[in-house]
Coordinates of C-alpha atoms in Angstrom, one line a residue:
X1 CA 0.5 0.4 0.1
X2 CA 0.8 3.5 -1.4
X3 CA 1.8 5.5 2.3
X4 CA -0.3 9.3 1.6
X5 CA 2.3 12.3 3.1
X6 CA 1.9 15.6 3.2
X7 CA 4.5 17.2 1.5
X8 CA 6.5 18.4 4.5
X9 CA 6.3 14.5 6.4
X10 CA 8.1 13.1 3.0
X11 CA 10.7 10.6 3.6
X12 CA 14.7 12.0 4.1
X13 CA 15.1 10.2 1.2
X14 CA 12.5 11.9 -0.8
X15 CA 13.4 15.8 -0.5
X16 CA 15.8 17.8 -2.7
X17 CA 19.5 17.4 -2.7
X18 CA 19.2 21.6 -3.7
X19 CA 19.3 24.5 -1.9
X20 CA 16.4 26.3 -3.0
X21 CA 18.3 29.0 -4.2
X22 CA 20.0 26.7 -7.6
X23 CA 16.2 24.9 -7.2
X24 CA 14.4 28.2 -8.0
X25 CA 16.8 29.4 -10.9
X26 CA 17.1 25.9 -12.3
X27 CA 20.9 25.6 -12.0
X28 CA 23.8 22.8 -10.5
X29 CA 24.1 22.8 -7.0
X30 CA 27.2 21.2 -5.3
X31 CA 25.5 21.1 -2.2
X32 CA 27.5 22.2 0.2
X33 CA 26.5 24.0 2.7
X34 CA 26.3 26.8 2.0
X35 CA 26.8 26.4 -1.4
X36 CA 29.7 28.1 -4.2
X37 CA 26.8 30.1 -6.6
X38 CA 24.8 31.2 -3.1
X39 CA 27.8 32.0 -1.7
X40 CA 29.2 34.0 -5.5
X41 CA 26.3 36.2 -4.7
X42 CA 26.3 36.6 -0.9
X43 CA 22.7 35.0 -0.3
X44 CA 22.1 33.2 2.6
X45 CA 22.6 29.3 1.3
X46 CA 19.3 27.8 2.4
X47 CA 17.7 23.8 2.1
X48 CA 14.6 22.4 2.4
X49 CA 15.4 19.2 5.0
X50 CA 16.5 22.8 7.7
X51 CA 12.9 23.7 8.0
X52 CA 10.8 20.5 7.3
X53 CA 9.5 18.5 10.0
X54 CA 11.5 15.8 11.2
X55 CA 11.2 12.8 10.8
X56 CA 9.6 11.1 14.2
X57 CA 12.2 7.4 15.2
X58 CA 8.4 5.5 14.7
X59 CA 7.7 7.4 11.4
X60 CA 11.2 6.3 9.6
X61 CA 10.6 2.8 11.4
X62 CA 7.4 1.8 9.8
X63 CA 9.4 3.2 6.0
X64 CA 11.2 1.1 6.6
X65 CA 8.5 -1.6 7.7
X66 CA 6.9 -0.7 4.4
X67 CA 9.4 -1.1 2.2
X68 CA 10.6 -4.9 3.4
X69 CA 6.8 -5.8 2.6
X70 CA 6.8 -5.0 -0.7
X71 CA 10.8 -6.8 -0.6
X72 CA 9.5 -8.9 0.3
X73 CA 5.6 -9.1 -1.5
X74 CA 8.3 -9.1 -4.6
X75 CA 10.5 -11.7 -4.0
X76 CA 7.3 -13.8 -3.2
X77 CA 6.6 -12.5 -6.4
X78 CA 9.2 -13.9 -8.8
X79 CA 9.1 -17.3 -7.0
X80 CA 6.1 -17.7 -8.2
X81 CA 6.9 -17.0 -11.8
X82 CA 9.3 -19.6 -11.1
X83 CA 8.0 -21.8 -10.6
X84 CA 5.6 -21.5 -13.3
X85 CA 8.9 -21.4 -15.4
X86 CA 9.7 -24.6 -14.4
X87 CA 5.9 -26.2 -15.1
X88 CA 5.6 -24.6 -18.6
X89 CA 9.3 -26.2 -19.2
X90 CA 9.7 -29.0 -18.0
X91 CA 6.9 -30.3 -20.8
X92 CA 8.4 -30.6 -24.0
X93 CA 7.7 -28.3 -26.8
X94 CA 7.2 -25.1 -23.9
X95 CA 6.0 -21.5 -24.9
X96 CA 8.3 -21.2 -21.6
X97 CA 11.7 -22.8 -21.6
X98 CA 14.7 -20.7 -20.1
X99 CA 17.8 -23.6 -20.9
X100 CA 21.0 -21.6 -19.4
X101 CA 21.6 -21.3 -22.6
X102 CA 19.0 -18.6 -23.6
X103 CA 19.0 -15.4 -21.6
X104 CA 16.0 -14.1 -23.8
X105 CA 12.7 -14.7 -21.7
X106 CA 9.9 -14.8 -23.8
X107 CA 6.4 -13.3 -22.4
X108 CA 3.4 -15.8 -23.8
X109 CA 0.3 -14.0 -25.5
X110 CA -2.6 -14.5 -26.7
X111 CA -1.3 -12.6 -30.1
X112 CA 2.1 -14.7 -29.6
X113 CA 1.5 -15.7 -33.6
X114 CA 1.0 -12.4 -35.1
X115 CA 4.2 -11.8 -32.1
X116 CA 6.4 -13.8 -34.4
X117 CA 5.0 -13.2 -37.8
X118 CA 6.2 -9.4 -36.9
X119 CA 10.1 -10.7 -36.2
X120 CA 10.2 -12.0 -38.7
X121 CA 9.2 -9.4 -40.8
X122 CA 11.3 -7.1 -38.8
X123 CA 14.2 -9.2 -39.9
X124 CA 13.8 -8.8 -43.6
X125 CA 12.6 -5.1 -43.6
X126 CA 15.8 -4.6 -42.1
X127 CA 18.0 -7.4 -45.1
X128 CA 16.3 -4.5 -47.2
X129 CA 18.0 -1.7 -44.5
X130 CA 21.0 -0.4 -46.6
X131 CA 24.0 1.0 -44.1
X132 CA 25.4 4.2 -45.5
X133 CA 28.5 4.9 -47.4
X134 CA 30.6 6.8 -45.5
X135 CA 31.2 10.7 -47.1
X136 CA 33.3 11.8 -49.6
X137 CA 35.5 13.9 -51.0
X138 CA 33.7 15.5 -53.8
X139 CA 36.2 14.3 -56.4
X140 CA 35.4 18.0 -58.5
X141 CA 33.6 20.7 -57.7
X142 CA 29.9 21.0 -58.6
X143 CA 28.4 23.9 -57.2
X144 CA 27.5 26.4 -60.1
X145 CA 28.4 29.1 -58.6
X146 CA 31.4 28.9 -56.6
X147 CA 35.4 29.4 -58.3
X148 CA 36.1 26.1 -59.1
X149 CA 34.5 24.2 -62.1
X150 CA 31.0 23.1 -62.5
X151 CA 30.8 20.3 -64.7
X152 CA 28.1 21.0 -66.9
X153 CA 29.8 23.7 -68.8
X154 CA 33.8 24.0 -67.8
X155 CA 36.2 22.9 -69.5
X156 CA 38.0 22.9 -66.7
X157 CA 35.6 20.5 -64.8
X158 CA 36.2 17.9 -69.0
X159 CA 39.3 18.0 -68.5
X160 CA 39.0 16.4 -64.8
X161 CA 36.5 13.9 -65.6
X162 CA 38.4 13.1 -69.4
X163 CA 41.7 12.6 -66.9
X164 CA 40.0 9.8 -65.2
X165 CA 38.8 7.9 -68.2
X166 CA 40.6 4.8 -69.3
X167 CA 43.2 4.4 -72.7
X168 CA 41.2 3.7 -74.9
X169 CA 42.1 -0.3 -75.7
X170 CA 40.1 -0.6 -71.9
X171 CA 37.2 1.4 -73.1
X172 CA 36.4 -1.0 -75.1
X173 CA 36.9 -3.6 -73.0
X174 CA 34.9 -2.1 -70.7
X175 CA 32.5 -1.1 -72.8
X176 CA 32.1 -5.2 -74.1
X177 CA 31.8 -6.6 -70.7
X178 CA 29.0 -3.8 -70.1
X179 CA 26.8 -5.1 -73.1
X180 CA 27.0 -8.9 -71.7
X181 CA 26.2 -8.0 -67.8
X182 CA 24.6 -4.6 -67.1
X183 CA 23.1 -3.3 -70.4
X184 CA 21.7 -6.8 -70.4
X185 CA 19.3 -6.6 -68.0
X186 CA 18.4 -2.6 -68.0
X187 CA 18.8 -1.6 -71.8
X188 CA 19.8 2.3 -71.0
X189 CA 21.3 2.2 -74.8
X190 CA 21.0 1.6 -78.2
X191 CA 24.3 -0.8 -79.2
X192 CA 25.7 0.3 -82.0
X193 CA 25.4 4.0 -81.8
X194 CA 27.1 4.1 -78.3
X195 CA 29.5 2.2 -79.3
X196 CA 30.0 4.4 -83.5
X197 CA 30.2 7.3 -80.1
X198 CA 33.1 5.3 -77.3
X199 CA 34.8 6.0 -81.0
X200 CA 34.6 9.5 -82.9
X201 CA 34.7 10.5 -78.2
X202 CA 38.3 9.1 -77.6
X203 CA 39.1 10.2 -81.4
X204 CA 38.0 13.8 -80.5
X205 CA 40.1 13.6 -76.8
X206 CA 43.0 12.3 -78.5
X207 CA 42.9 15.5 -81.2
X208 CA 42.9 17.5 -78.3
X209 CA 38.6 18.9 -79.4
X210 CA 36.3 19.4 -76.5
X211 CA 33.7 16.5 -76.0
X212 CA 30.8 18.1 -73.7
X213 CA 30.9 17.4 -70.8
X214 CA 27.5 15.0 -70.4
X215 CA 29.6 12.6 -73.0
X216 CA 32.2 11.8 -70.5
X217 CA 30.5 11.2 -67.8
X218 CA 27.8 9.0 -70.0
X219 CA 31.0 7.0 -70.5
X220 CA 32.5 7.5 -66.8
X221 CA 29.1 5.6 -66.0
X222 CA 29.1 2.9 -68.1
X223 CA 33.1 2.6 -67.1
X224 CA 32.0 2.1 -63.4
X225 CA 29.4 -0.2 -63.8
X226 CA 31.0 -2.3 -65.8
X227 CA 34.2 -2.3 -63.2
X228 CA 32.0 -2.8 -60.8
X229 CA 30.2 -6.0 -62.5
X230 CA 33.8 -7.9 -62.3
X231 CA 33.3 -11.5 -61.8
X232 CA 36.1 -11.8 -59.2
X233 CA 35.6 -16.0 -59.7
X234 CA 35.8 -15.9 -62.7
X235 CA 39.0 -13.6 -62.5
X236 CA 41.5 -16.3 -64.4
X237 CA 39.0 -15.7 -67.7
X238 CA 38.6 -12.3 -67.3
X239 CA 41.4 -9.8 -69.4
X240 CA 44.1 -8.8 -67.5
X241 CA 42.9 -5.8 -68.0
X242 CA 39.2 -5.5 -66.9
X243 CA 40.4 -7.6 -64.2
X244 CA 42.8 -4.1 -63.1
X245 CA 40.1 -1.7 -64.2
X246 CA 38.0 -3.0 -61.1
X247 CA 40.6 -1.1 -58.6
X248 CA 39.6 3.0 -60.6
X249 CA 35.6 1.2 -59.9
X250 CA 35.1 4.0 -56.7
X251 CA 37.2 6.7 -59.0
X252 CA 35.0 6.7 -61.4
X253 CA 31.3 5.9 -59.0
X254 CA 32.2 8.7 -57.7
X255 CA 33.1 10.8 -59.9
X256 CA 29.6 9.9 -62.4
X257 CA 27.0 10.2 -58.7
X258 CA 29.0 14.0 -58.5
X259 CA 28.0 15.3 -62.0
X260 CA 24.9 13.7 -62.1
X261 CA 23.7 15.3 -59.0
X262 CA 24.6 18.4 -59.7
X263 CA 22.4 21.3 -60.6
X264 CA 23.2 22.1 -64.1
X265 CA 23.2 18.1 -64.7
X266 CA 19.9 18.0 -62.6
X267 CA 18.3 20.7 -65.1
X268 CA 19.5 19.2 -68.1
X269 CA 17.0 17.5 -70.4
X270 CA 18.9 15.2 -72.8
X271 CA 19.0 12.0 -73.4
X272 CA 22.3 11.6 -72.7
X273 CA 21.9 12.9 -69.3
X274 CA 18.6 10.3 -68.5
X275 CA 21.1 7.4 -69.9
X276 CA 23.6 8.2 -67.7
X277 CA 21.4 9.0 -64.4
X278 CA 19.2 5.9 -64.8
X279 CA 22.5 3.3 -64.8
X280 CA 24.2 5.0 -62.3
X281 CA 20.6 4.7 -60.3
X282 CA 20.7 0.4 -61.0
X283 CA 24.7 1.0 -59.9
X284 CA 23.7 2.1 -57.1
X285 CA 20.7 -0.3 -56.5
X286 CA 23.5 -3.2 -56.8
X287 CA 26.6 -1.1 -54.7
X288 CA 24.1 -0.3 -51.4
X289 CA 20.5 -1.9 -52.1
X290 CA 17.3 0.6 -51.6
X291 CA 20.1 3.7 -49.7
X292 CA 19.9 7.4 -49.6
X293 CA 21.1 7.8 -52.9
X294 CA 18.9 5.6 -54.5
X295 CA 16.3 6.7 -54.5
X296 CA 17.4 10.4 -55.1
X297 CA 18.4 9.1 -58.1
X298 CA 15.3 7.2 -58.7
X299 CA 13.4 10.8 -57.9
X300 CA 15.9 13.1 -60.1
X301 CA 15.8 10.2 -63.0
X302 CA 11.8 10.2 -63.0
X303 CA 11.4 14.1 -62.7
X304 CA 13.1 14.4 -65.7
X305 CA 11.6 12.0 -68.1
X306 CA 8.4 14.2 -66.6
X307 CA 9.4 17.2 -68.2
X308 CA 11.2 14.9 -71.7
X309 CA 8.1 14.7 -71.8
X310 CA 8.8 10.2 -72.2
X311 CA 5.2 10.2 -70.6
X312 CA 3.0 11.1 -74.1
X313 CA 5.7 9.8 -76.4
X314 CA 3.8 8.1 -78.4
X315 CA 1.0 10.8 -78.4
X316 CA 2.4 12.6 -81.5
X317 CA 4.4 10.8 -84.4
X318 CA 8.6 10.4 -83.5
X319 CA 10.7 11.5 -85.8
X320 CA 14.2 9.4 -84.8
X321 CA 13.6 6.1 -84.7
X322 CA 16.3 5.1 -82.7
X323 CA 15.9 7.7 -80.7
X324 CA 12.0 7.0 -79.5
X325 CA 12.3 3.4 -78.7
X326 CA 15.3 4.4 -76.5
X327 CA 13.2 7.0 -74.9
X328 CA 10.4 3.8 -74.1
X329 CA 13.3 1.7 -73.4
X330 CA 13.9 4.1 -70.3
X331 CA 10.5 5.4 -69.4
X332 CA 9.1 1.4 -68.9
X333 CA 12.3 0.4 -67.5
X334 CA 11.8 2.9 -64.9
X335 CA 8.1 2.5 -64.8
X336 CA 8.2 -1.4 -63.5
X337 CA 11.4 -1.2 -61.0
X338 CA 8.8 2.2 -59.8
X339 CA 6.4 -0.7 -59.0
X340 CA 9.0 -4.2 -58.3
X341 CA 10.5 -1.8 -55.3
X342 CA 7.0 -1.3 -54.1
X343 CA 6.6 -5.4 -53.6
X344 CA 9.6 -6.4 -52.0
X345 CA 10.5 -5.0 -48.4
X346 CA 11.9 -1.7 -48.6
X347 CA 11.0 2.1 -47.8
X348 CA 9.2 2.1 -50.9
X349 CA 6.8 -1.5 -50.1
X350 CA 3.3 -0.6 -50.8
X351 CA 2.9 2.4 -52.8
X352 CA 3.9 3.7 -57.0
X353 CA 4.5 7.3 -58.8
X354 CA 4.2 5.4 -61.6
X355 CA 0.3 5.3 -63.4
X356 CA -0.8 3.7 -66.7
X357 CA -3.5 5.9 -67.0
X358 CA -1.4 9.0 -66.8
X359 CA 0.8 7.7 -69.9
X360 CA 0.7 7.6 -73.4
X361 CA 4.4 5.1 -74.0
X362 CA 4.1 2.0 -76.4
X363 CA 6.0 -0.8 -75.2
X364 CA 9.4 -1.3 -77.1
X365 CA 9.6 -3.8 -79.8
X366 CA 11.2 -7.1 -79.3
X367 CA 14.5 -6.4 -81.9
X368 CA 18.2 -7.1 -81.3
X369 CA 19.5 -3.5 -81.1
X370 CA 21.7 -4.5 -84.9
X371 CA 17.5 -4.5 -85.9
X372 CA 16.6 -1.1 -85.2
X373 CA 17.6 1.4 -87.4
X374 CA 16.8 5.1 -88.4
X375 CA 14.4 4.0 -91.3
X376 CA 12.1 2.1 -89.4
X377 CA 12.4 -1.4 -91.1
X378 CA 11.6 -3.8 -87.9
X379 CA 9.9 -1.9 -85.5
X380 CA 6.8 -3.7 -84.8
X381 CA 9.0 -6.3 -83.8
X382 CA 9.4 -9.8 -83.5
X383 CA 7.2 -12.8 -81.4
X384 CA 7.7 -13.1 -77.8
X385 CA 8.4 -16.8 -78.2
X386 CA 12.2 -15.6 -80.1
X387 CA 15.4 -14.8 -78.6
X388 CA 16.3 -10.8 -78.5
X389 CA 18.8 -8.5 -76.7
X390 CA 14.8 -7.1 -75.7
X391 CA 13.2 -10.8 -74.3
X392 CA 13.6 -10.4 -71.2
X393 CA 13.0 -6.3 -70.5
X394 CA 9.7 -7.0 -72.1
X395 CA 9.1 -10.2 -69.5
X396 CA 10.7 -7.5 -66.8
X397 CA 8.4 -5.1 -67.8
X398 CA 5.0 -7.5 -67.6
X399 CA 6.3 -9.7 -64.1
X400 CA 6.2 -5.5 -63.0
X401 CA 2.8 -5.3 -64.1
X402 CA 1.3 -8.0 -62.2
X403 CA 3.4 -6.8 -59.1
X404 CA 1.5 -4.1 -59.6
X405 CA -2.1 -5.5 -59.9
X406 CA -1.5 -8.1 -57.2
X407 CA -0.8 -4.7 -54.7
X408 CA -3.4 -3.1 -55.5
X409 CA -5.2 -6.1 -53.4
X410 CA -4.2 -5.6 -50.2
X411 CA -5.1 -5.1 -47.8
X412 CA -3.4 -1.4 -46.1
X413 CA -2.0 -1.6 -43.3
X414 CA -1.8 -4.7 -40.8
X415 CA -4.7 -6.7 -42.2
X416 CA -5.1 -10.1 -42.8
X417 CA -5.8 -10.9 -46.6
X418 CA -8.4 -13.4 -46.6
X419 CA -6.9 -17.1 -47.8
X420 CA -8.5 -17.7 -50.7
X421 CA -7.2 -14.1 -52.2
X422 CA -4.1 -15.5 -50.9
X423 CA -5.1 -18.9 -52.9
X424 CA -5.4 -16.6 -56.5
X425 CA -2.8 -14.5 -56.3
X426 CA -1.0 -16.6 -55.4
X427 CA -2.0 -18.5 -59.2
X428 CA -1.6 -15.5 -60.5
X429 CA 2.2 -15.9 -60.2
X430 CA 1.8 -19.7 -62.0
X431 CA 0.1 -18.9 -64.8
X432 CA 2.8 -15.9 -65.6
X433 CA 5.7 -18.2 -65.4
X434 CA 4.0 -20.8 -67.0
X435 CA 3.0 -18.3 -69.7
X436 CA 7.4 -17.7 -70.2
X437 CA 8.7 -17.7 -73.5
X438 CA 10.4 -21.9 -73.5
X439 CA 14.0 -20.2 -73.0
X440 CA 12.9 -18.0 -69.3
X441 CA 11.0 -21.8 -68.5
X442 CA 12.0 -23.6 -65.0
X443 CA 11.5 -26.6 -66.4
X444 CA 14.6 -29.7 -67.3
X445 CA 13.0 -29.8 -70.8
X446 CA 13.7 -26.4 -71.2
X447 CA 16.9 -25.7 -69.6
X448 CA 18.9 -28.2 -72.0
X449 CA 17.2 -26.1 -74.9
X450 CA 18.2 -22.5 -73.0
X451 CA 21.6 -24.2 -72.8
X452 CA 22.3 -23.9 -77.0
X453 CA 21.2 -20.5 -76.6
X454 CA 23.5 -19.4 -74.0
X455 CA 26.2 -20.3 -75.7
X456 CA 25.9 -17.5 -78.8
X457 CA 23.7 -15.2 -75.7
X458 CA 25.7 -16.1 -72.5
X459 CA 23.7 -13.0 -70.7
X460 CA 20.9 -15.3 -70.6
X461 CA 21.8 -17.0 -67.8
X462 CA 21.7 -14.3 -66.6
X463 CA 18.3 -13.2 -67.2
X464 CA 16.7 -15.8 -66.5
X465 CA 18.2 -16.6 -63.1
X466 CA 17.1 -13.1 -62.3
X467 CA 13.1 -13.3 -62.9
X468 CA 12.7 -16.5 -61.6
X469 CA 14.4 -14.8 -58.4
X470 CA 12.3 -12.0 -58.6
X471 CA 9.5 -14.5 -59.3
X472 CA 9.8 -17.2 -56.5
X473 CA 11.5 -15.0 -54.3
X474 CA 7.1 -13.1 -54.4
X475 CA 4.7 -16.7 -53.9
X476 CA 7.0 -17.1 -51.2
X477 CA 6.6 -14.1 -49.4
X478 CA 2.7 -14.3 -50.1
X479 CA 2.8 -17.8 -48.2
X480 CA 5.2 -16.9 -45.4
X481 CA 2.8 -16.0 -42.7
X482 CA 0.9 -19.3 -43.2
X483 CA 4.5 -21.4 -42.6
X484 CA 3.6 -19.5 -38.9
X485 CA 0.5 -21.8 -38.2
X486 CA 0.6 -24.6 -36.5
X487 CA 0.2 -28.5 -36.9
X488 CA -3.2 -27.9 -36.5
X489 CA -4.2 -26.5 -38.9
X490 CA -1.1 -27.2 -41.4
X491 CA -3.1 -30.3 -43.4
X492 CA -6.4 -27.2 -44.6
X493 CA -3.1 -24.8 -45.1
X494 CA -0.8 -27.4 -46.6
X495 CA -0.2 -25.8 -49.9
X496 CA 1.0 -23.0 -48.7
X497 CA 3.4 -24.5 -46.2
X498 CA 4.6 -26.6 -49.5
X499 CA 4.8 -23.4 -52.2
X500 CA 6.9 -21.2 -49.9
X501 CA 9.2 -24.1 -49.2
X502 CA 9.6 -24.7 -52.7
X503 CA 9.6 -21.7 -53.5
X504 CA 13.2 -21.0 -51.3
X505 CA 14.3 -24.9 -52.5
X506 CA 14.2 -23.7 -56.6
X507 CA 16.2 -20.0 -55.4
X508 CA 18.7 -21.8 -53.7
X509 CA 19.2 -24.3 -56.7
X510 CA 19.7 -21.3 -59.3
X511 CA 22.1 -20.3 -56.0
X512 CA 24.1 -22.6 -57.2
X513 CA 23.6 -23.1 -61.2
X514 CA 26.8 -23.6 -63.1
X515 CA 28.0 -20.6 -64.6
X516 CA 28.6 -19.6 -67.6
X517 CA 32.6 -18.5 -69.2
X518 CA 33.5 -15.0 -66.6
X519 CA 29.5 -14.1 -66.2
X520 CA 28.9 -14.4 -63.0
X521 CA 24.4 -15.0 -62.7
X522 CA 24.2 -13.7 -59.0
X523 CA 27.7 -11.6 -58.6
X524 CA 27.2 -8.1 -56.7
X525 CA 23.5 -7.5 -56.7
X526 CA 21.7 -6.7 -53.8
X527 CA 19.4 -7.7 -55.0
X528 CA 19.9 -10.4 -55.9
X529 CA 21.1 -10.9 -51.9
X530 CA 18.0 -9.5 -51.1
X531 CA 15.9 -11.9 -52.4
X532 CA 18.5 -14.9 -51.2
X533 CA 17.8 -14.3 -47.9
X534 CA 13.9 -14.2 -48.3
X535 CA 15.2 -17.1 -49.6
X536 CA 16.8 -19.2 -46.2
X537 CA 14.0 -17.2 -44.1
X538 CA 11.6 -18.8 -45.0
X539 CA 13.7 -22.2 -45.2
X540 CA 15.1 -21.3 -41.3
X541 CA 10.4 -20.9 -41.1
X542 CA 9.6 -24.3 -42.4
X543 CA 12.4 -26.0 -40.1
X544 CA 11.9 -24.4 -36.7
X545 CA 8.0 -25.1 -37.3
X546 CA 9.4 -28.7 -36.7
X547 CA 10.5 -31.4 -34.0
X548 CA 13.6 -31.2 -33.3
X549 CA 15.2 -33.7 -34.9
X550 CA 17.9 -35.5 -36.4
X551 CA 16.1 -34.5 -39.6
X552 CA 15.6 -31.1 -38.4
X553 CA 19.3 -30.5 -37.4
X554 CA 20.7 -31.5 -40.9
X555 CA 18.6 -29.2 -43.2
X556 CA 19.7 -26.6 -40.4
X557 CA 23.2 -27.4 -40.5
X558 CA 22.5 -26.9 -45.3
X559 CA 21.9 -23.6 -44.5
X560 CA 24.3 -22.3 -42.5
X561 CA 27.1 -22.9 -45.0
X562 CA 24.3 -20.3 -47.7
X563 CA 25.2 -18.2 -44.8
X564 CA 28.1 -17.8 -44.6
X565 CA 28.5 -18.1 -48.4
X566 CA 26.2 -14.7 -48.7
X567 CA 28.1 -13.5 -45.6
X568 CA 31.4 -13.9 -47.1
X569 CA 30.0 -11.9 -50.3
X570 CA 28.6 -9.0 -48.5
X571 CA 32.0 -8.9 -46.8
X572 CA 34.3 -8.3 -49.8
X573 CA 31.3 -5.3 -50.8
X574 CA 33.8 -3.7 -47.8
X575 CA 30.2 -3.0 -45.5
X576 CA 30.3 -6.2 -43.5
X577 CA 27.7 -3.4 -41.3
X578 CA 25.4 -3.1 -44.0
X579 CA 21.8 -4.4 -43.4
X580 CA 22.1 -8.7 -44.7
X581 CA 25.4 -8.9 -42.6
X582 CA 24.1 -8.2 -39.3
X583 CA 20.0 -10.3 -40.3
X584 CA 22.6 -13.1 -41.4
X585 CA 24.2 -12.9 -38.0
X586 CA 20.9 -13.4 -36.6
X587 CA 19.3 -15.4 -38.1
X588 CA 22.4 -17.4 -38.0
X589 CA 21.8 -17.0 -34.0
X590 CA 18.3 -18.5 -34.5
X591 CA 20.0 -21.7 -36.2
X592 CA 22.3 -23.4 -33.5
X593 CA 19.9 -22.6 -31.0
X594 CA 18.4 -26.3 -30.2
X595 CA 15.6 -27.1 -29.8
X596 CA 13.6 -24.5 -31.3
X597 CA 10.1 -25.7 -31.4
X598 CA 8.8 -24.6 -28.4
X599 CA 8.8 -21.0 -29.6
X600 CA 6.6 -21.4 -32.5
X601 CA 3.0 -22.1 -31.4
X602 CA 0.9 -25.6 -31.9
X603 CA 5.0 -27.0 -32.3
X604 CA 4.3 -29.7 -30.0
X605 CA 1.0 -31.4 -29.3
X606 CA 1.9 -33.3 -26.6
X607 CA 2.5 -30.2 -24.3
X608 CA 0.5 -27.6 -22.7
X609 CA -1.0 -25.1 -25.1
X610 CA 0.3 -21.4 -25.6
X611 CA -4.0 -20.2 -25.0
X612 CA -3.0 -21.7 -21.1
X613 CA 0.2 -20.5 -20.9
X614 CA -0.8 -17.2 -21.6
X615 CA -4.2 -18.0 -19.6
X616 CA -1.6 -18.3 -16.2
X617 CA 0.7 -15.3 -16.8
X618 CA -3.1 -12.5 -16.7
X619 CA -3.9 -14.1 -13.0
X620 CA -0.3 -13.7 -12.1
X621 CA 0.2 -9.6 -14.0
X622 CA -3.3 -9.2 -12.3
X623 CA -2.2 -9.1 -8.5
X624 CA 1.2 -7.5 -8.7
X625 CA 0.5 -4.8 -7.4
X626 CA 1.5 -1.0 -9.6
X627 CA 3.4 1.3 -8.0
X628 CA 4.3 4.0 -10.3
X629 CA 7.9 4.2 -9.4
X630 CA 8.7 0.3 -9.0
X631 CA 10.1 -1.0 -12.9
X632 CA 8.8 -4.3 -13.1
X633 CA 10.1 -5.1 -15.9
X634 CA 13.7 -4.9 -13.6
X635 CA 12.4 -6.5 -11.3
X636 CA 11.2 -10.2 -13.0
X637 CA 14.0 -8.9 -15.6
X638 CA 11.3 -9.9 -18.8
X639 CA 12.0 -8.7 -22.0
X640 CA 9.7 -8.5 -24.9
X641 CA 9.5 -11.2 -27.4

């Protein structure tokens, strides 16, 4: 019971320690008698305790007795809590197992399933959170009115950038490698015209002729992207000069980023400037994930494209066929990226900016770049079942539209989705996968036939793996909440359980595919690593929902090397503190703990139910007194789930 005491009869340890003057002025008091503040101001130093009525010995004994009574009450409650824990922990599958090796104690609640679901979701979101890159000193001055050179209109700035470009032989190697890696997924350039542009630019540089800064920034972006995608694993098969170019990647990336984000470059409405921003945007996505820089570049590209009226491109007849086709690619790739980003964990999940009713832009043609000529003879494109350099681009666009439609059907906030609606959405993904062109299909027959095509188009396997990764990842995430249900519901939810696990296993299989030549299928791709982590989450959840048997231990052991591989890959990028690395550490801790099945509702039917334990806990809580100044969490040493 609390004592009701007047202000003048407060206990000694509740009396203010500072003097009246320091308290009134809210200044620090040294608590001397007199204090230094009063001495300096030649004031009388008075303390409240001097005026308060002294506490009698009997009152002091009453206070001590009350405190001791409270301590005994707390100790009794602690003893009851320990008995409750012991009772629960002696049952197999108990939700209150407090083994010595596991210091974390969890409060069982009726909403335990929702808590676990949030835990896994938070872990996935943490993996999607990028670690900010350390600020670097600018290589060139970007302010338009400063004393140094600006990027867009200064000959000195152009000279600074040109001095960092590689020699022409290495430039050709980097351009060829870019075509086989980044461009095969993004298509920001028209290969024949850009290659001719490269030769012209280097001819002008060798003749000491002026070259526009935007042109130099475009090639700097291409070189930065190409050098990043040189695979370490196949370094023995890569040209030595190309391998050495990796050391210059940070320099080219910084120059390109500083340039495209400058005031003058942001205001430019040329196609070249939009290409440069787009290239750097996807390079940043693969190197940093959904970082602030990535979303800034994405916003700049979106704004620039609208100012260039790309969203109304086909409202009028185009005069330059090549440029019109390139603009369609840039616009639709920005739109597809917007929808795909909205359907994965990250700050933009659940929201997008591109709306089809606001645009009048045709799909790009299914043609190789060599077939897109100024005369415009083949603007209609080839059928979807004929492989071209644009096949992956168009399928990615259709998949992004499907992700947008599925996302529009999801409830806002934390509302749960009816299970029949989950099955309908899942079937839309599987139907899309079944309708893919044969060279992108996952069955063995199609894979064998696609391997023949890959000998002529080695980037095909990379395109296929990226596309299938995205599909499997979203199907798995859609069914993931139903992995958290107990065994009493597993029969009715067996479709979700099997689909989620199969998707995760297929993603791991794709990860282990043989890589052709010097083209690594998943080289340094943050989005692919994020999908891989999602697969690990699904497999971990499936394992932790089972009894701790020898088979389960073996399955856990098979996951640990994959975790190590993924973390080592992140470490090779010098970003050990990245969200994925930290999330993997947390996941490994969970996997290495024995007898984890007790954390799952309904995981064992022979132990006390979560509802029973929760009821006992709630009854115990009702008996706790609740004085505002008693930190019960500290006394009971509980930690939330």
